[in-house]
Coordinates of C-alpha atoms and ligand atoms in Angstrom, one line a residue:
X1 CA 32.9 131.9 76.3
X2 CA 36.7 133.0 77.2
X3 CA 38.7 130.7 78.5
X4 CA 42.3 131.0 80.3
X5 CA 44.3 128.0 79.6
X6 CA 47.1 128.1 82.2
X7 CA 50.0 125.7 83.3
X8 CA 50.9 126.6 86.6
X9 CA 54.8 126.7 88.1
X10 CA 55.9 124.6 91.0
X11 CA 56.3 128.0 93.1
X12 CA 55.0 131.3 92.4
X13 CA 58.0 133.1 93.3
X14 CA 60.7 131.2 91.3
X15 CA 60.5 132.1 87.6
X16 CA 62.2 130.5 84.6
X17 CA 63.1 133.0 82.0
X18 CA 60.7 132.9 79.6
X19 CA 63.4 132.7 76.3
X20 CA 64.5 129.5 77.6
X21 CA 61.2 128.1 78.1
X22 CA 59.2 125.7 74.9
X23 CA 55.7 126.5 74.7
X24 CA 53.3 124.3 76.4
X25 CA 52.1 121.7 73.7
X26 CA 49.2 120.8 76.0
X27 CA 47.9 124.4 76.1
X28 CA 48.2 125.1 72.3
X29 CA 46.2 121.7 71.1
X30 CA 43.4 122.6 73.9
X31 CA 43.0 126.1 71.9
X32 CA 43.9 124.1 68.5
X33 CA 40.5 122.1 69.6
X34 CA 38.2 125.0 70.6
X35 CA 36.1 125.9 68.2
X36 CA 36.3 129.5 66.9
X37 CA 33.3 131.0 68.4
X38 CA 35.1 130.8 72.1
X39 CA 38.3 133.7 73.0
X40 CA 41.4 131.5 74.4
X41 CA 44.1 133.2 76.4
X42 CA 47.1 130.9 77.7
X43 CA 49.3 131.7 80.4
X44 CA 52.9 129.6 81.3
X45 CA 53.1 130.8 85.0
X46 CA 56.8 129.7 85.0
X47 CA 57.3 132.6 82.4
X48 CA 54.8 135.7 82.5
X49 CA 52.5 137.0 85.1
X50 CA 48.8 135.3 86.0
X51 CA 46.2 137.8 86.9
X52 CA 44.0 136.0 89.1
X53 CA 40.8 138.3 88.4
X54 CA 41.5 137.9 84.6
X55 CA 37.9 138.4 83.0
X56 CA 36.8 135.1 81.9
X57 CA 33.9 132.2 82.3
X58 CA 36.3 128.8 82.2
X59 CA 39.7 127.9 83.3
X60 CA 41.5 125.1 82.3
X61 CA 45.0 124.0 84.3
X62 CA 47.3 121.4 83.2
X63 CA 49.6 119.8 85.7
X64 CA 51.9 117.3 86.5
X65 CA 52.8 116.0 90.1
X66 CA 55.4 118.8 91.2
X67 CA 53.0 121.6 90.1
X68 CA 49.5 119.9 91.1
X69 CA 49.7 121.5 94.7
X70 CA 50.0 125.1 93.1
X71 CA 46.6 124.1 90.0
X72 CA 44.8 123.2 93.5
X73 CA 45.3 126.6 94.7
X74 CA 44.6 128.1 91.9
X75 CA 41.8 126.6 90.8
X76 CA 39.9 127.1 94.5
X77 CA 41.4 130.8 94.0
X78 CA 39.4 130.7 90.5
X79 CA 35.9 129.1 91.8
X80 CA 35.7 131.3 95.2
X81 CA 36.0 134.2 92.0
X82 CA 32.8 132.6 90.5
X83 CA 34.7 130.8 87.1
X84 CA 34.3 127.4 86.3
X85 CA 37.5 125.1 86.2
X86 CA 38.1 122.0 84.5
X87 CA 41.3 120.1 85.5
X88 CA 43.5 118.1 83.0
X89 CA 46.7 116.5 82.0
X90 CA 49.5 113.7 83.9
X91 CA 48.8 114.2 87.6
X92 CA 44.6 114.7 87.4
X93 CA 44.8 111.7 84.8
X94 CA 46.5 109.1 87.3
X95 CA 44.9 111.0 90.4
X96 CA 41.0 112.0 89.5
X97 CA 39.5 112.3 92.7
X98 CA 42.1 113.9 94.5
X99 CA 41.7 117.0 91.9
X100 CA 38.2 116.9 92.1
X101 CA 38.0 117.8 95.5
X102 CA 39.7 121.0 94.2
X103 CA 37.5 121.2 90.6
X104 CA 34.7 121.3 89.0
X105 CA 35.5 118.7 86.3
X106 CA 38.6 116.6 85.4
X107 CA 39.5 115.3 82.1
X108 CA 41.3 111.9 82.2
X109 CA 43.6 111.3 79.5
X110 CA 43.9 112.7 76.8
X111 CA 41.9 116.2 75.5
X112 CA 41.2 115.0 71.4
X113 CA 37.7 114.0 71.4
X114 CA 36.6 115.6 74.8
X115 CA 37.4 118.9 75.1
X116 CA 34.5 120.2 72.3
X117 CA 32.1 118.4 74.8
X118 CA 33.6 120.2 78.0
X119 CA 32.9 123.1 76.2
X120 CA 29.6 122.8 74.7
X121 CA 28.5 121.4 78.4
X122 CA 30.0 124.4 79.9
X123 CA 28.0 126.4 78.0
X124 CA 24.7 124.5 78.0
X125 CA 23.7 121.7 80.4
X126 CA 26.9 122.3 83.1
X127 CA 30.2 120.1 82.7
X128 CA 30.5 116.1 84.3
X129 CA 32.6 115.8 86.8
X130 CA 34.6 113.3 85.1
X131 CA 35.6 112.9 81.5
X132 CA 37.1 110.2 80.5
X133 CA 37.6 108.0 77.1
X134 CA 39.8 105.3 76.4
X135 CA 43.0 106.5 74.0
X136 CA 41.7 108.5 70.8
X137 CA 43.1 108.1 67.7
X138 CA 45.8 110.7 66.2
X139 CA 43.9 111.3 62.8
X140 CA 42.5 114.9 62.9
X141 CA 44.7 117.9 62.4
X142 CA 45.0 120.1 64.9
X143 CA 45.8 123.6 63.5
X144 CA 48.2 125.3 66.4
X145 CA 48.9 129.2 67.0
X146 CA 53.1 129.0 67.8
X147 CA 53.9 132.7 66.4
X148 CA 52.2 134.6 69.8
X149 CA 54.1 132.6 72.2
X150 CA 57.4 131.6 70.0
X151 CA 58.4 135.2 69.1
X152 CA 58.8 135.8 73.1
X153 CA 60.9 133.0 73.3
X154 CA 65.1 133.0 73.0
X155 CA 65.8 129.9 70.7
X156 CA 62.3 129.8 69.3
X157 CA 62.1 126.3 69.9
X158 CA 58.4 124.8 68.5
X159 CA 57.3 121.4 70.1
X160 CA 56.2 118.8 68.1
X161 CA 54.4 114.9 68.8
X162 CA 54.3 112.2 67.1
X163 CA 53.6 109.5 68.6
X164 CA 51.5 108.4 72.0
X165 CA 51.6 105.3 73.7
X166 CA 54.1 102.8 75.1
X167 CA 54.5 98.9 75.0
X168 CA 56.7 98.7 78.1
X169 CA 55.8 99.4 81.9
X170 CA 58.9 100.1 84.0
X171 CA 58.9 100.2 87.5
X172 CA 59.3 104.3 87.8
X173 CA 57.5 105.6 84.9
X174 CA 53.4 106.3 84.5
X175 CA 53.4 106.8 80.5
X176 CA 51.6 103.9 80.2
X177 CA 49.0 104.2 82.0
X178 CA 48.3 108.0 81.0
X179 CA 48.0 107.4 76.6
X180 CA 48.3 103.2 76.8
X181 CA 50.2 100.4 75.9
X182 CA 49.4 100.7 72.2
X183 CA 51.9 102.9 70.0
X184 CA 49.3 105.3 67.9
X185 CA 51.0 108.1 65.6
X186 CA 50.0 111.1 64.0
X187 CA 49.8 110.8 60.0
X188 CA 52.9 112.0 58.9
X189 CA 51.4 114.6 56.5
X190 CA 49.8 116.1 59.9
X191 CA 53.5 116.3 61.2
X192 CA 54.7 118.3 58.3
X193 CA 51.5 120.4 58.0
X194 CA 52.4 121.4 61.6
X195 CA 56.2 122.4 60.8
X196 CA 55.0 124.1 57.7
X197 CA 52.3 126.2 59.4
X198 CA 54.5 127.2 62.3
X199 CA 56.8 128.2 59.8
X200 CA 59.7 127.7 62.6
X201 CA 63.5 126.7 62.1
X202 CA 64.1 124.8 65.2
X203 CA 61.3 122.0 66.6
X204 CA 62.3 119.3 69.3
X205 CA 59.7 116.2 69.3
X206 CA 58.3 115.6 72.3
X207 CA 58.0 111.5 71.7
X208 CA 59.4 109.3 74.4
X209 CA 61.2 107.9 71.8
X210 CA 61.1 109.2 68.3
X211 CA 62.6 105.8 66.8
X212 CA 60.2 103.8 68.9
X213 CA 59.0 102.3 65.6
X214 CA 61.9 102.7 63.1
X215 CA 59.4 101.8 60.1
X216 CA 57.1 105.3 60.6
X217 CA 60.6 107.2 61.9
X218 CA 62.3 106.9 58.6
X219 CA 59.3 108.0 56.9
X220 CA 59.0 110.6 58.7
X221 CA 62.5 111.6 58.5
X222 CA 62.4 111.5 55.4
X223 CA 59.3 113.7 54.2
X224 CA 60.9 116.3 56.8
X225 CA 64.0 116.4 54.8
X226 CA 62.7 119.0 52.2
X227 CA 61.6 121.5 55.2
X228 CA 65.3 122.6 55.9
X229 CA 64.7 122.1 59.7
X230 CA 66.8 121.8 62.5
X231 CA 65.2 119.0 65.3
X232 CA 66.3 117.6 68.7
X233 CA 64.4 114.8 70.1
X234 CA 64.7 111.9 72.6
X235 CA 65.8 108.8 71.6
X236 CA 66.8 105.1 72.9
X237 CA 70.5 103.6 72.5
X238 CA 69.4 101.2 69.7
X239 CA 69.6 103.8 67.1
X240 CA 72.8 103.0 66.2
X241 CA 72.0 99.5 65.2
X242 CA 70.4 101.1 62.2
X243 CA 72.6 102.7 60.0
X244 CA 70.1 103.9 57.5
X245 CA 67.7 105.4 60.2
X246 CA 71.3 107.1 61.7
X247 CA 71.8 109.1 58.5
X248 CA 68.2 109.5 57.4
X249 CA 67.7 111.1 61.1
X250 CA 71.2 113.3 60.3
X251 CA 69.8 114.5 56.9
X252 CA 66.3 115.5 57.9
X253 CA 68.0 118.1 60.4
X254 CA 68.8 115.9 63.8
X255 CA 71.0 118.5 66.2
X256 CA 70.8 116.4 69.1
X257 CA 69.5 113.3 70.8
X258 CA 69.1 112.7 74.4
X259 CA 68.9 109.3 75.5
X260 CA 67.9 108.2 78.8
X261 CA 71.0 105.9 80.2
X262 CA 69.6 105.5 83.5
X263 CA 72.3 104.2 85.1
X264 CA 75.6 102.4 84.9
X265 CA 75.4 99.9 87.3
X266 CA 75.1 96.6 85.8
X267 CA 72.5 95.2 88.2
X268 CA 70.4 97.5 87.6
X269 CA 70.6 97.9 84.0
X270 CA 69.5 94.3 84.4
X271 CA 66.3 95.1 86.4
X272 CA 65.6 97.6 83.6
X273 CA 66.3 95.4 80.5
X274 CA 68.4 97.3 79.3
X275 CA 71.4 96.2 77.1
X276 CA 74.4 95.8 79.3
X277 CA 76.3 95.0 75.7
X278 CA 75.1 98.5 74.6
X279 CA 76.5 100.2 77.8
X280 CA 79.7 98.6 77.5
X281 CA 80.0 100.0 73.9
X282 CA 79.3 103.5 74.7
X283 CA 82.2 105.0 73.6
X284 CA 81.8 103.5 70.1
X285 CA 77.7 104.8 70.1
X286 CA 78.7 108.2 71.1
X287 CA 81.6 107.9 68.2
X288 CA 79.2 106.8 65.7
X289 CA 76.5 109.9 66.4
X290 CA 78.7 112.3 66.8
X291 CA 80.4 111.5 63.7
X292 CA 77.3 112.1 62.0
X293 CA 76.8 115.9 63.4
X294 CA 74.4 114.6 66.1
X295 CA 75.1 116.3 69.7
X296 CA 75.1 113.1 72.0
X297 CA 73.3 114.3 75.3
X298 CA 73.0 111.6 78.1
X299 CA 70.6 111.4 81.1
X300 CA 70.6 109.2 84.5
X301 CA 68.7 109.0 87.1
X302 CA 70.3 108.0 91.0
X303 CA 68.5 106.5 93.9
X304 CA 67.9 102.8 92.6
X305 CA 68.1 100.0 95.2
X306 CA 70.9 99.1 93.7
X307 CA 72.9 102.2 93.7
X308 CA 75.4 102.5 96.9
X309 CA 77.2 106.4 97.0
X310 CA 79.7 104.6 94.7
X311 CA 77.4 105.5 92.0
X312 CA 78.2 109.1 91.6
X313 CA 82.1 109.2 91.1
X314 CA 81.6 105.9 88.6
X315 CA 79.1 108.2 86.6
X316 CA 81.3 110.8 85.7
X317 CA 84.3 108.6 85.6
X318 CA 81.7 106.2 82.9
X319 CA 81.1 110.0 81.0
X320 CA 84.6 110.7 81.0
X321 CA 85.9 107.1 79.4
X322 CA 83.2 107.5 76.8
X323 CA 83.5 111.3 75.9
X324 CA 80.1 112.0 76.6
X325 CA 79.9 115.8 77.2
X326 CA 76.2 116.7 78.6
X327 CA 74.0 115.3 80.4
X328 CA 71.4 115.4 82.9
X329 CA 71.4 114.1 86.4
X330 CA 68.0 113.2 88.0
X331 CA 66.8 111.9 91.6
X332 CA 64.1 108.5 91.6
X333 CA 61.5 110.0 92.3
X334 CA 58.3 107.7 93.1
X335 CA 55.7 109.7 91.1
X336 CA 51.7 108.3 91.9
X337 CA 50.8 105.3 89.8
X338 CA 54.0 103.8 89.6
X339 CA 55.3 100.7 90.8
X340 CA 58.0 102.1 92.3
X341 CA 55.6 104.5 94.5
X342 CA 53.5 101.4 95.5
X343 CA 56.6 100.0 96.9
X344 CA 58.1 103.1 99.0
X345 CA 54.3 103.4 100.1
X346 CA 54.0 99.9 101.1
X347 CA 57.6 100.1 102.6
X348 CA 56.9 102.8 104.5
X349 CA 59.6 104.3 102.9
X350 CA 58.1 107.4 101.3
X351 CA 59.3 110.8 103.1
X352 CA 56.5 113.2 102.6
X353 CA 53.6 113.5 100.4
X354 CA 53.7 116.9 99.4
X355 CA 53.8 116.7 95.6
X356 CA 55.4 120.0 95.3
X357 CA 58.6 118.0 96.1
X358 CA 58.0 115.1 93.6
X359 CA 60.5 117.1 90.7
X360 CA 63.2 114.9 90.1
X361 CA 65.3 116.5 91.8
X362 CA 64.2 115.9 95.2
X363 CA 64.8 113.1 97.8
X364 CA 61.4 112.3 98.6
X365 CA 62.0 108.6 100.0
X366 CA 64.5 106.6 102.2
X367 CA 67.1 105.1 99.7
X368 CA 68.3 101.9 100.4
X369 CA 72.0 102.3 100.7
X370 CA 72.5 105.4 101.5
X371 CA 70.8 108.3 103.7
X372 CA 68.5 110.8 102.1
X373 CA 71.3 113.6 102.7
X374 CA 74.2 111.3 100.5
X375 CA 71.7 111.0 98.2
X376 CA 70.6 114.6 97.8
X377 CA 74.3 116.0 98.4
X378 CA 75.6 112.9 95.7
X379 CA 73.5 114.2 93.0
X380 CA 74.7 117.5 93.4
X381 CA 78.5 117.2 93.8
X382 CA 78.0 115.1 90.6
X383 CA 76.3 118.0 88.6
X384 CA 78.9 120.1 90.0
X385 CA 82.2 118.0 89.5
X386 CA 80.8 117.4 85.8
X387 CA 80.2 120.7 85.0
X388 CA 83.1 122.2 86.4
X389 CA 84.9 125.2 84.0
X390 CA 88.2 123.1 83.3
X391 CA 86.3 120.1 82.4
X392 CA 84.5 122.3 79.6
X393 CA 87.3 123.7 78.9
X394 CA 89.2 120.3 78.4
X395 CA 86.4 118.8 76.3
X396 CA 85.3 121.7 73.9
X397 CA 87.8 119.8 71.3
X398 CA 85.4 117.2 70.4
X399 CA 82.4 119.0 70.9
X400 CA 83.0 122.0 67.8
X401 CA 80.5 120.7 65.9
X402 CA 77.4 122.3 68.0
X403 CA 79.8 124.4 70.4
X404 CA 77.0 126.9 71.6
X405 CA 74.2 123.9 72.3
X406 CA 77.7 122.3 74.0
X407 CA 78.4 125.4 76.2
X408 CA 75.1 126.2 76.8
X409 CA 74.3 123.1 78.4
X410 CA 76.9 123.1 80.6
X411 CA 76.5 126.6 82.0
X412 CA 73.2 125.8 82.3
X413 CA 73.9 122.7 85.0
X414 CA 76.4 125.4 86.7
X415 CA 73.5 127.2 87.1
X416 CA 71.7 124.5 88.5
X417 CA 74.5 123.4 90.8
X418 CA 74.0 127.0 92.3
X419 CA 70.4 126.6 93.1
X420 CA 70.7 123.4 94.2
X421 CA 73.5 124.3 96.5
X422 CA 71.3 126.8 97.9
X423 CA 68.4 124.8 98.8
X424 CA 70.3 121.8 100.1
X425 CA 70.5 122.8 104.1
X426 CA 66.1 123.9 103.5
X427 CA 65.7 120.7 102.6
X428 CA 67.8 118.8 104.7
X429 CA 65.9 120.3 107.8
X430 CA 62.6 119.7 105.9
X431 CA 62.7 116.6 104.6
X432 CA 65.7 114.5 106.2
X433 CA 65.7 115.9 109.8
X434 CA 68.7 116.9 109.5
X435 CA 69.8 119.9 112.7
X436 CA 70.1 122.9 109.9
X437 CA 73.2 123.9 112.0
X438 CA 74.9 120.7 111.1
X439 CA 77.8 121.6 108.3
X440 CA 77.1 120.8 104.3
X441 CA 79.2 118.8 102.4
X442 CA 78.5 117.9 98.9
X443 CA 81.4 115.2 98.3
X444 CA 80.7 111.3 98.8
X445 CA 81.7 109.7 101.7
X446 CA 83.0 107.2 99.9
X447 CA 85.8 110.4 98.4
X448 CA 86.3 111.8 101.5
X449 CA 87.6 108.6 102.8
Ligands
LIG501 C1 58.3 116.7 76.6 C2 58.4 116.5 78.0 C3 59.1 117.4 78.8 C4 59.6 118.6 78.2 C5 58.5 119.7 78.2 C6 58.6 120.6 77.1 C7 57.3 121.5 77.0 N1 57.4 122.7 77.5 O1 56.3 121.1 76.6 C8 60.8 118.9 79.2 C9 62.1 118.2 78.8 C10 61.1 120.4 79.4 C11 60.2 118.3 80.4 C12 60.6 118.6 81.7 C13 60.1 118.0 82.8 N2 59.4 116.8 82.8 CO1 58.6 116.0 81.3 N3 57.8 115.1 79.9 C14 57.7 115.3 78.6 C15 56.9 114.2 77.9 C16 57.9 113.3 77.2 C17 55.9 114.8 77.0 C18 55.0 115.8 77.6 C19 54.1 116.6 76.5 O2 54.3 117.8 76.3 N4 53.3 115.9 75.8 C20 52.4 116.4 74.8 C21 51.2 117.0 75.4 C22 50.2 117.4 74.3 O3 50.6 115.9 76.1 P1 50.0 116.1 77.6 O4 50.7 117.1 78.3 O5 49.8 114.8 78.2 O6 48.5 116.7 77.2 C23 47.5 115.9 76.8 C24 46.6 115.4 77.9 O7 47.2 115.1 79.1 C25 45.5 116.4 78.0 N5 45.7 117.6 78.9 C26 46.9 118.1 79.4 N6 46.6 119.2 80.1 C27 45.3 119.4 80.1 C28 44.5 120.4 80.7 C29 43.2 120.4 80.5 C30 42.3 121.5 81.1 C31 42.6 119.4 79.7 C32 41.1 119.4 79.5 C33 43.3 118.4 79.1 C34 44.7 118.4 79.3 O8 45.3 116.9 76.7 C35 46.6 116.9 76.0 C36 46.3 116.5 74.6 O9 45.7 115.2 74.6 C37 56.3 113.5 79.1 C38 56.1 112.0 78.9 C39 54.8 111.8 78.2 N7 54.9 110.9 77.2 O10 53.8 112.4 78.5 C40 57.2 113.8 80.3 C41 56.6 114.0 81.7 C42 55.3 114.7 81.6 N8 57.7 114.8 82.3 C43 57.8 114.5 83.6 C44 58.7 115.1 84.4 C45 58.9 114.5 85.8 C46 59.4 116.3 84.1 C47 60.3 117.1 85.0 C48 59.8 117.4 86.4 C49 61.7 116.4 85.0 C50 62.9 117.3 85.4 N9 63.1 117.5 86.7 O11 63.6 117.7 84.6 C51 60.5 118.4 84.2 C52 59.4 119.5 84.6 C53 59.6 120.8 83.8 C54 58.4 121.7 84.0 N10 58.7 122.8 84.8 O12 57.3 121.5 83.5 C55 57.0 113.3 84.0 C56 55.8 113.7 84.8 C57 55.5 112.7 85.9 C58 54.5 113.3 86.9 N11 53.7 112.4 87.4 O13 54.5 114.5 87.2 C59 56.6 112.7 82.6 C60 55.2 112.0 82.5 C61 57.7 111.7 82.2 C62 57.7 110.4 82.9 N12 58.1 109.4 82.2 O14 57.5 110.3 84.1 N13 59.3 117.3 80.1
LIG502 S1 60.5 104.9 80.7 FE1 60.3 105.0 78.5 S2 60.2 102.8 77.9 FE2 59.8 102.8 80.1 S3 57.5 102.9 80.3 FE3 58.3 105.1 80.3 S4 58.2 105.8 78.2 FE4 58.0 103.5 78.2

C-alpha cells in the first residue's frame, strides 16, 4: 500500500518556517513500524505543501486539540477522494467518537503494537473502527529515518523519547490519561541506538520530564556521554537537589532545560503542589544551572483562579529578581479530558468550543478575576515588556555562555508579540464581544492606574 502520514497545521494559510520546525516524532515511529513492503510519505503541513490528490490507498493524521478541526477536514476531503483514513494521536485518543464521525478508524493511545494490525486489516479484512490497547511496553526498537526530513531543517534538531507515562494528575493537563499513570522507559541501549543511527549533533527529548526518575536519568546520561551530543530537554525544579545528576546531565551534552514554573503566586503554587521553598530560591537554582553551562529557560502559564491582572507585572518583576532570561508565556487553556475543562463546562464558563482556538495562547473561557480581554491583552504586554530590545540588551552579560540560543529566543517572542498584536482586536470581536471599534490596549489596568 502507500500511505501519507500527515500532521496537519492549525490553519492552512499560516506557515511556520520549516528550518525552525523538529520533525514530527509521531510520524517517523508510524513509518519506523510499517513494515517494508508498504511506501510511506510524511507531510508536516505547518512546513511544506499537502497535495490533497496525492496518489495513495491510506492516510494516517495525527492531531492534537488546536489542529483536530483542520485533520476533520482533511480527512472528509481524503474519503470523498476514495482513501481510507485512520485517525490517531492526543485529541482522537481522549475524544474517539467525535473523530470517528469524521474517519474511518481511530487508534486510541498509543501506535506500538497496533499499527502492523491497522495495516494488515487495511489491506485484508477492512480496518475496526476503534483500536485501542491498554499502554504497550517500550521494548522493541524502532529503527527511524531523520536524514529526509532533518537535512531541510535550520538547527537540525532530532527528537528523542524516553520515557511515557505520569504518576501525577493535575487539574489542566491530559498526559495521564493518554500513555497512564505508570512511568515505562525505553531501554537505554534503544536511546543510544537512536542517536547513533540518526547520526545527528543536536537532539532535544521529548519526556515531560527527563529526570522524572533520577535512577534511569543518570544512566542514561551517562551512556550518552561518549556520543559527543548536544541535548535540550524539559525538566522539573528538583534537579538541583541532585548534584551528581546536575553534572552528569552537564557532561553528557545538556544546552538547556526548560522547566515549567507555572506560576508565581503562592496560592496557587499550593493548589499545584509545588514547592513554594523552591520558588523562593530561584535565584540560587538558576545560579546553580547556569553555572554549569546549562541555559535556564522558564515557562508559566496565566489564567488560574487565583491569578488577578497583578499577575503579569509580578512575573517579569519575579524573572528580573532571579535573572532568568527566556521564557515562555502561555494562556490556561481547558483542553478535553481535563479537570480543569469539566469545571469551565460545568461552570458554564467555557467561551467557545471551536478547538481551533484551544492553542495556549487563546482565551477560550471566562477567567475569574479578570475579563477575557485583560487576560488576552495581559499575556501579551507581558511577552512584549519581557522581550523588549533594552532588556536583551541589559541581560546578554550573564547569558554569554549560549548567546545565540539566548538571542534567538528572545527575537523569537518579539516575533510572537507581533502576531499576537495583530490578532488581538479578531479575537476580541470573536470571542469576548468586544465592539472591534473599541481602542486596544495591551497594558494592565492595574499599570495604567
Ligand atoms: C514534545 C512536545 C511538544 C514539542 C513538539 C516537538 C515536535 N515537533 O515533535 C513542542 C515544544 C514544539 C510542543 C509544542 C506544542 N505543544 Co506539545 N507536547 C509535547 C509532548 C511533551 C510530547 C509530544 C510528542 O511528540 N510525543 C512523542 C510522540 C511519539 O507521541 P505522540 O504524539 O503521542 O504519538 C504516539 C500516539 O499518540 C500515537 N499517534 C500519534 N499520532 C498518530 C497518528 C496515527 C494515524 C496513529 C495510528 C497513531 C498516532 O502513536 C504515537 C506512538 O505511540 C506532549 C506531552 C506528551 N507527553 O505527550 C505535549 C503536548 C502534546 N503538547 C501540547 C500543546 C498544547 C502544545 C502547544 C499547543 C503549546 C504551545 N502553544 O506552545 C504547541 C503546539 C505546537 C504545534 N504546532 O504542534 C499538549 C496537547 C494538548 C491537547 N489536547 O491538544 C500536550 C499533550 C501537553 C500537555 N501536557 O497538555 N509540544
Ligand atoms: S503537568 Fe506534568 S506532572 Fe502534571 S500531569 Fe502533566 S505531565 Fe504530569
Amino acid at each position: 500500500m502507500k500511505i501519507l502520514l500527515i500532521t496537519p497545521s492549525v490553519c492552512p494559510d499560516t506557515k511556520t518556517p520549516g528550518g525552525l520546525m523538529i520533525p514530527q516524532l509521531a510520524l517517523h515511529m508510524l513509518e519506523g513500524l510499517t513494515p517494508p513492503s508498504h511506501s510511506v510519505k510524511l507531510v508536516e503541513e505547518e512546513c511544506e505543501p499537502l497535495n490533497i490528490d496525492e496518489e495513495c490507498d491510506l492516510v494516517g493524521i495525527s492531531c492534537m486539540t488546536s489542529n483536530a478541526p483542520r485533520a476533520y477536514h482533511l480527512a472528509q476531503e481524503f474519503k470523498k477522494r476514495g482513501k481510507k483514513v485512520v485517525l490517531g494521536g492526543v485529541h482522537p485518543t481522549i475524544l474517539p467518537d467525535e473523530a470517528l464521525q469524521y474517519a474511518d478508524s481511530v487508534v486510541v493511545g498509543e501506535a506500538e503494537g497496533v499499527w502492523e494490525q491497522v495495516l494488515a486489516d487495511c489491506e485484508n479484512s477492512g480496518m475496526k473502527r476503534k483500536y485501542e490497547q491498554p499502554p504497550p511496553s517500550l521494548e522493541r526498537y524502532i529503527p527511524m529515518k531523520f536524514r529526509k526530513t532533518s537535512k531541510k531543517r535550520l538547527f537540525n534538531v532530532i527528537p528523542v523519547m524516553t520515557t511515557r507515562g505520569c504518576p501525577y494528575s493535575c487539574d489542566f493537563c491530559c498526559v495521564s490519561d493518554l500513555y497512564g499513570k505508570k512511568i515505562r522507559h525505553a531501554p537505554i541501549a534503544n536511546v543510544v541506538r537512536d542517536i547513533e543511527e540518526s547520526k545527528g549533533k543536536t537532539y532535544i527529548f521529548l519526556d515531560d520530564n527527563i529526570i522524572g526518575e533520577p535512577r534511569y536519568a543518570k544512566e542514561l546520561f551517562k551512556a550518552i556521554t561518549p556520543l559527543h551530543i548536544k541535548w535540550v530537554g524539559q525538566a522539573s525544579i528538583s534537579f538541583v537537589h541532585d548534584t551528581e545528576l546536575m553534572k552528569l546531565a552537564a557532561k553528557s551534552g545538556c544546552g538547556a532545560l526548560f522547566f515549567g514554573l507555572e506560576s508565581v503566586s503562592v496560592a496557587q503554587l499550593q493548589k499545584m503542589r509545588k514547592s513554594i521553598k523552591e520558588v523562593h530560591k530561584m535565584g540560587e537554582a538558576v545560579k546553580k544551572i547556569k553555572g554549569l553551562g546549562i541555559h535556564f529557560h522558564a515557562s508559566f502559564v496565566f489564567g488560574f483562579d487565583d491569578d488577578t491582572a497583578a499577575v503579569f507585572p509580578d512575573t517579569l518583576e519575579f524573572l528580573q529578581k532571579h535573572k532568568i532570561s527566556t521564557a515562555s508565556f502561555n494562556i490556561l487553556t481547558p483542553y478535553p479530558g481535563t479537570a480543569v475543562y469539566k469545571q469551565f463546562k460545568n461552570e458554564g464558563r467555557l467561551l467557545t468550543d471551536d478547538w481551533k482556538y484551544y492553542d495556549h495562547s487563546t482565551v477560550v473561557f471566562k477567567p475569574k478575576n479578570m475579563t477575557p480581554y485583560e487576560l488576552q491583552s495581559g499575556e501579551i504586554w507581558t511577552k512584549k515588556e519581557f522581550s523588549k530590545l533594552s532588556s536583551i540588551i541589559k541581560n546578554l552579560p550573564w547569558n554569554l555562555s549560549h548567546p545565540l540560543l539566548y538571542v534567538a529566543m528572545n527575537l523569537g517572542t518579539r516575533e510572537n508579540v507581533k502576531v499576537d498584536t495583530e490578532r488581538l482586536p479578531k479575537l476580541a470581536s470573536e470571542l469576548f464581544n468586544r465592539k472591534p471599534e473599541t481602542r486596544v490596549t495591551l497594558e494592565p489596568a492595574v499599570l495604567a492606574g
